[in-house]
Coordinates of C-alpha atoms in Angstrom, one line a residue:
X1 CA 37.9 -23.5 19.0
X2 CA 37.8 -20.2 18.2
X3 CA 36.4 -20.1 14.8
X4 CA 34.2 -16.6 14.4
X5 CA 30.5 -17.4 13.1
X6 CA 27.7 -15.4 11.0
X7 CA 25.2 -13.8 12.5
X8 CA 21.4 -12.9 11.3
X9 CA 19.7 -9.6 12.7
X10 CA 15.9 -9.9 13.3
X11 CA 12.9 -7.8 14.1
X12 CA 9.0 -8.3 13.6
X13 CA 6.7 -6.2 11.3
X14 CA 4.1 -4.0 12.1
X15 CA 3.3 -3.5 15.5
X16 CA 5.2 -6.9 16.3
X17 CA 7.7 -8.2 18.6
X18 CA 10.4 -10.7 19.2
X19 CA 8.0 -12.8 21.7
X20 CA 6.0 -13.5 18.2
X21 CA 7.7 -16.4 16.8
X22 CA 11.0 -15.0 15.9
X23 CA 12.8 -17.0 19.2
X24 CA 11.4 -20.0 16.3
X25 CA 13.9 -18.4 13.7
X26 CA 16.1 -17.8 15.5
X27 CA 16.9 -21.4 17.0
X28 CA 16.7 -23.4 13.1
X29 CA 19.4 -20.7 12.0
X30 CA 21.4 -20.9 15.4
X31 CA 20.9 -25.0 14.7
X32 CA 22.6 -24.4 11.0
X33 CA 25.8 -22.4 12.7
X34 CA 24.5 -19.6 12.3
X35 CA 24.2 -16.3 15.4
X36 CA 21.2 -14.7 15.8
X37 CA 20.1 -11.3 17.3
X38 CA 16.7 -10.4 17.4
X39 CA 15.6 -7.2 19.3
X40 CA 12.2 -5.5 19.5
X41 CA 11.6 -1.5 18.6
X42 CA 12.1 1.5 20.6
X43 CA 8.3 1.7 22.1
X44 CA 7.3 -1.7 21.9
X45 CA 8.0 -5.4 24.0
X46 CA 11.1 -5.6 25.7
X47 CA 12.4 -2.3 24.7
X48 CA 11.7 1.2 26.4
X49 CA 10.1 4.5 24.8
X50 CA 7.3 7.0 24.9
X51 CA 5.2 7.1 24.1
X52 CA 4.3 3.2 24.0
X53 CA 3.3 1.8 20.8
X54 CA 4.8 4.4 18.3
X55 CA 6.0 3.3 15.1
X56 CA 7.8 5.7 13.4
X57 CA 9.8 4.0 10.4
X58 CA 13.0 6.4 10.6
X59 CA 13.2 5.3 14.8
X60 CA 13.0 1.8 13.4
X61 CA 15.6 2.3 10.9
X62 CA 18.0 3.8 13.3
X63 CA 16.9 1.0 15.8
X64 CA 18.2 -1.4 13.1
X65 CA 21.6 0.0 12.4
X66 CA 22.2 0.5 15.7
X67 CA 21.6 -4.0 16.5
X68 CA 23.8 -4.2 13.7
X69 CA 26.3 -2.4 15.1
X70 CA 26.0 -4.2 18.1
X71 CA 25.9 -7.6 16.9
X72 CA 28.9 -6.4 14.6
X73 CA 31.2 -6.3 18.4
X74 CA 29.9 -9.6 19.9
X75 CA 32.1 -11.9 20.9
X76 CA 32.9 -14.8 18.6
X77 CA 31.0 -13.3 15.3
X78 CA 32.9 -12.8 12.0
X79 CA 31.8 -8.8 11.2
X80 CA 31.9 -9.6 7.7
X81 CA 29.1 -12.1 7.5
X82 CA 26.6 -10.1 8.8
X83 CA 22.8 -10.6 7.4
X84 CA 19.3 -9.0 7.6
X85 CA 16.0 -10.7 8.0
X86 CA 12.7 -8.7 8.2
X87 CA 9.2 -10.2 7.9
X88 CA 6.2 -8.1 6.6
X89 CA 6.4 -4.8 7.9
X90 CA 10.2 -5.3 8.9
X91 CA 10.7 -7.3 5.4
X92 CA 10.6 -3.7 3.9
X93 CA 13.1 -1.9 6.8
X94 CA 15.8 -4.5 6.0
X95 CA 15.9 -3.7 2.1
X96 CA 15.8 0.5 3.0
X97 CA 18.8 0.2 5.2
X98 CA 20.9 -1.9 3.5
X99 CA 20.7 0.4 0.7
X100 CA 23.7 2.2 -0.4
X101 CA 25.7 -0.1 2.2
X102 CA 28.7 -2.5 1.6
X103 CA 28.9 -4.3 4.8
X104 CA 25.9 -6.8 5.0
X105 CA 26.7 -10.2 3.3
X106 CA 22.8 -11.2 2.8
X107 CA 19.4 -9.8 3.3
X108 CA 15.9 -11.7 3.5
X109 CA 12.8 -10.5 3.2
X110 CA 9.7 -12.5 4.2
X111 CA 6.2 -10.9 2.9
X112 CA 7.9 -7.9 2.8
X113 CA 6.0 -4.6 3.1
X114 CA 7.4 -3.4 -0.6
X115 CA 5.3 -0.3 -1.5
X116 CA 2.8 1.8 1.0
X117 CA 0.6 2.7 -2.3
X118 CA 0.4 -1.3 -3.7
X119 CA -0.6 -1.9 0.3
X120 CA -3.3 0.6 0.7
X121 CA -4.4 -0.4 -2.8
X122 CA -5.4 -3.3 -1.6
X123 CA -6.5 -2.5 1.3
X124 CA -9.1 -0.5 -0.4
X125 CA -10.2 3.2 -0.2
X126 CA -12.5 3.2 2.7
X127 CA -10.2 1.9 5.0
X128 CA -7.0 4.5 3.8
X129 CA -9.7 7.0 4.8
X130 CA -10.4 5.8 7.7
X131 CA -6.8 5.3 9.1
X132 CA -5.7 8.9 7.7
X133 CA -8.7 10.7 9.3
X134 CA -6.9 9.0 12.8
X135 CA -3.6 9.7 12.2
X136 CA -4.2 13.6 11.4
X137 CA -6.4 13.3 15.0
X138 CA -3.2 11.9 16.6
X139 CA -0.8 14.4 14.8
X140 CA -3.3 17.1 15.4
X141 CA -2.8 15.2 19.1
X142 CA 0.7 15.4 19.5
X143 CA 1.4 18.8 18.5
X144 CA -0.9 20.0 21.5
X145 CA 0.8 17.6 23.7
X146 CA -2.0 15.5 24.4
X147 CA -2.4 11.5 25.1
X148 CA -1.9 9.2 21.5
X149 CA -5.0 8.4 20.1
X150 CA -4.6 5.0 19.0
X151 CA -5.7 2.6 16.6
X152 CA -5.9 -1.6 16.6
X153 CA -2.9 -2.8 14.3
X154 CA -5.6 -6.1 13.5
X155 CA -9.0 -6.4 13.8
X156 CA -11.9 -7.7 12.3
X157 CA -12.6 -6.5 8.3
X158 CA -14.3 -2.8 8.3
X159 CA -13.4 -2.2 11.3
X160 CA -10.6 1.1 12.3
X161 CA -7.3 -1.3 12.2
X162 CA -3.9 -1.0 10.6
X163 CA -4.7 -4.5 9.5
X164 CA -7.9 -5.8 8.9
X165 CA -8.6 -8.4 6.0
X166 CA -10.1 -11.2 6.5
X167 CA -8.3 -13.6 8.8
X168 CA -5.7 -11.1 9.8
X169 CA -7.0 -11.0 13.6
X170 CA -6.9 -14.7 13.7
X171 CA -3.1 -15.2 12.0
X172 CA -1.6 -12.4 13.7
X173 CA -2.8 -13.6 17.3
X174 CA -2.0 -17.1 15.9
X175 CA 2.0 -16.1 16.2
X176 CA 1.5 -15.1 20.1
X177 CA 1.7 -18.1 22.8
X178 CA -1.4 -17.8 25.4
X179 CA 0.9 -16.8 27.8
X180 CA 2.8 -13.7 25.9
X181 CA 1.8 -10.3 26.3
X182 CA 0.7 -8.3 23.1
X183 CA -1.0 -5.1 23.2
X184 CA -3.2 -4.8 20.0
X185 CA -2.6 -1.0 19.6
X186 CA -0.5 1.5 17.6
X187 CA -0.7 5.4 17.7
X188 CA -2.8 6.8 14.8
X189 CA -0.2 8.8 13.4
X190 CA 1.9 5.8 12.5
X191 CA -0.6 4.7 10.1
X192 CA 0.4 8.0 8.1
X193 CA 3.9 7.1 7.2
X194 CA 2.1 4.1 5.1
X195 CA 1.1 5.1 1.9
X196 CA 5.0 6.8 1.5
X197 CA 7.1 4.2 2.5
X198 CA 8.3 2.3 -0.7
X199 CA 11.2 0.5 0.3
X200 CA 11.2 -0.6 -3.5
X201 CA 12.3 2.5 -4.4
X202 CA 15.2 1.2 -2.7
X203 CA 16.3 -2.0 -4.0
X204 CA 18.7 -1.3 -6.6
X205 CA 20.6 0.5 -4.3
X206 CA 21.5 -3.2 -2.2
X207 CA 24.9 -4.1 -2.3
X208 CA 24.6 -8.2 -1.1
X209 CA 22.0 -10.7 -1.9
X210 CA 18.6 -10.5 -1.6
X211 CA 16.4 -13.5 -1.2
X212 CA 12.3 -12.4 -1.2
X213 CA 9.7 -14.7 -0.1
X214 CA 6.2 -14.4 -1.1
X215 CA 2.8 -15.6 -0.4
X216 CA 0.6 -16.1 -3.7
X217 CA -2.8 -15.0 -1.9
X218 CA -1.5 -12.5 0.1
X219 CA -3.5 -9.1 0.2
X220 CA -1.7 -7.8 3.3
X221 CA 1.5 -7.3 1.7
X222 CA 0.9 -7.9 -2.0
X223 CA 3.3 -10.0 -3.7
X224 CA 3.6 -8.0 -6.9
X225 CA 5.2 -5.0 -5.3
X226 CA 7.5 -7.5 -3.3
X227 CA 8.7 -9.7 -6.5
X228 CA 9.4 -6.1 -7.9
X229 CA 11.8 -5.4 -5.4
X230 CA 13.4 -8.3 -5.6
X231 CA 13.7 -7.9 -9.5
X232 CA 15.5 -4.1 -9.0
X233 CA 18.1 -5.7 -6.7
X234 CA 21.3 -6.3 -8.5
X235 CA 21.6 -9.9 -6.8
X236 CA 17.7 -10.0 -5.9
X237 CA 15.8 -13.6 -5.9
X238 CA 12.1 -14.3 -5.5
X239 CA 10.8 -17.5 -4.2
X240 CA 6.7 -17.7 -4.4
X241 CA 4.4 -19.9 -2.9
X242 CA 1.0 -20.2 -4.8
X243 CA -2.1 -20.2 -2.5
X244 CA -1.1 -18.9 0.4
X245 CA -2.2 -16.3 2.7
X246 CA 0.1 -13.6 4.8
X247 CA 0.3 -15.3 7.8
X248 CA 0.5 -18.6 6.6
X249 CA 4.6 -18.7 6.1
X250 CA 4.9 -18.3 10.1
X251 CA 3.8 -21.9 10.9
X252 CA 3.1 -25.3 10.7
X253 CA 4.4 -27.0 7.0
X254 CA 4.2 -23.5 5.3
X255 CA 7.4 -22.4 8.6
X256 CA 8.7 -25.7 7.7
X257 CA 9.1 -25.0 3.8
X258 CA 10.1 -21.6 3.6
X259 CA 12.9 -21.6 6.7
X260 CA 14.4 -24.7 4.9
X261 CA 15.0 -22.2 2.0
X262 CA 16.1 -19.1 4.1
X263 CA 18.7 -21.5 5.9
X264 CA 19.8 -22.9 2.5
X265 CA 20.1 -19.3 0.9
X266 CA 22.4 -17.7 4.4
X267 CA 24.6 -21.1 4.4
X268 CA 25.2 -20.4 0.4
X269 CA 25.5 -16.2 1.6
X270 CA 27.4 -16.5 4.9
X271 CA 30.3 -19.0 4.0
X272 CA 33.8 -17.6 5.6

């Protein structure tokens, strides 16, 4: 009838894309009225790029405003009631670019990668040696022009991963159907950028709504850092859920639970 609706941008976390479970998002808030856009990185999935598998968190920033922007001129969406949803990695990209902004009606954060120094704290000391000796080898790589040397974003704990505590390998494959591609690689020098991201630093700068979900045992992205954020935001909330691990929230009862609140909190957000 021509009634304009909300819309919901999405993007994965570290190393991931759209094929891992965000088309599951997408349908439960497209099922509650609400448009959804979700898009995969310059160098990764869908999208093109070289050198493949490069994360660099300002490219993935500017990737992000520019889906907003285009989801902002679609067809049949109201511009104002526009919202962010990042998981994990991406759970910290959607608090750093909606701050200092005045046009985003909601963000929601998922596990959200809060603070690079809280991550690698956790991660302990021999791994953040290990992944900065091979990102200075990649840098040291890229400014002689030669091929990435690249790292596994999850493997097996000690070995040279982005992500590697215990049952990381299995939850992170666990999001992939058997038949979707997913190359388990990132270049080296991404893993650099980690210890000085803090998208907390951030989050009093958010002008809308912030819902942050947590998992009570996760030591991927720690919850502490994460409930800090959501603290610092003028309209920040914090929903935890004792005992569970990082990868837990993407399926089964945990998926059930915790897009029931996200749904509730955009409906309440994203009314005309």
């Amino acid at each position: 009838g021509g009634e304009r609706v909300p819309i919901v941008v999405l993007a994965h976390g570290f190393g991931g894309t759209m094929v891992a479970r965000l088309g599951a998002y997408a349908e439960r808030f497209a099922a509650a009225g609400i448009a959804a856009l979700v898009f995969d990185y310059r160098h990764f999935g869908g999208s093109d790029g070289q050198p493949r598998q490069l994360l660099s968190v300002s490219r993935q920033q500017a990737d992000w405003r520019a889906a907003i922007a285009f989801a902002r001129g679609l067809d049949g969406i109201d511009p104002r009631r526009l919202a962010l949803w990042g998981t994990s990695y991406s759970g910290g990209h959607v608090v750093a670019v909606d701050s200092g902004r005045t046009d985003i009606a909601a963000v929601v954060a998922q596990a959200p990668f809060a603070d690079g120094l809280a991550t690698l704290a956790v991660a302990g000391p021999a791994n953040a040696a290990r992944l900065t000796a091979a990102g200075l080898q990649d840098a040291a790589r890229a400014a002689l022009g030669r091929e990435p040397r690249m790292l596994q974003i999850v493997g097996e704990p000690g070995t040279e991963a982005a992500i590697n505590q215990p049952g990381a390998r299995e939850g992170y494959y666990g999001l992939f159907d058997e038949e979707a591609e997913f190359t388990n690689e990132v270049t080296a020098r991404s893993a650099l950028e980690i210890g000085v991201y803090s998208p907390l630093r951030k989050a009093r700068g958010l002008g809308c709504p912030l819902l942050v979900l947590t998992c009570g045992e996760d030591v991927v992205t720690p919850p502490g850092a994460a409930k800090k954020m959501a603290d610092r935001a003028p309209q920040g909330s914090h929903i935890d859920y004792p005992g569970w691990e990082h990868f837990d929230i993407y399926v089964g009862e945990a998926f059930e639970r915790t897009i029931a609140d996200q749904v509730g909190f955009l409906e309440e957000h994203l009314r005309p």
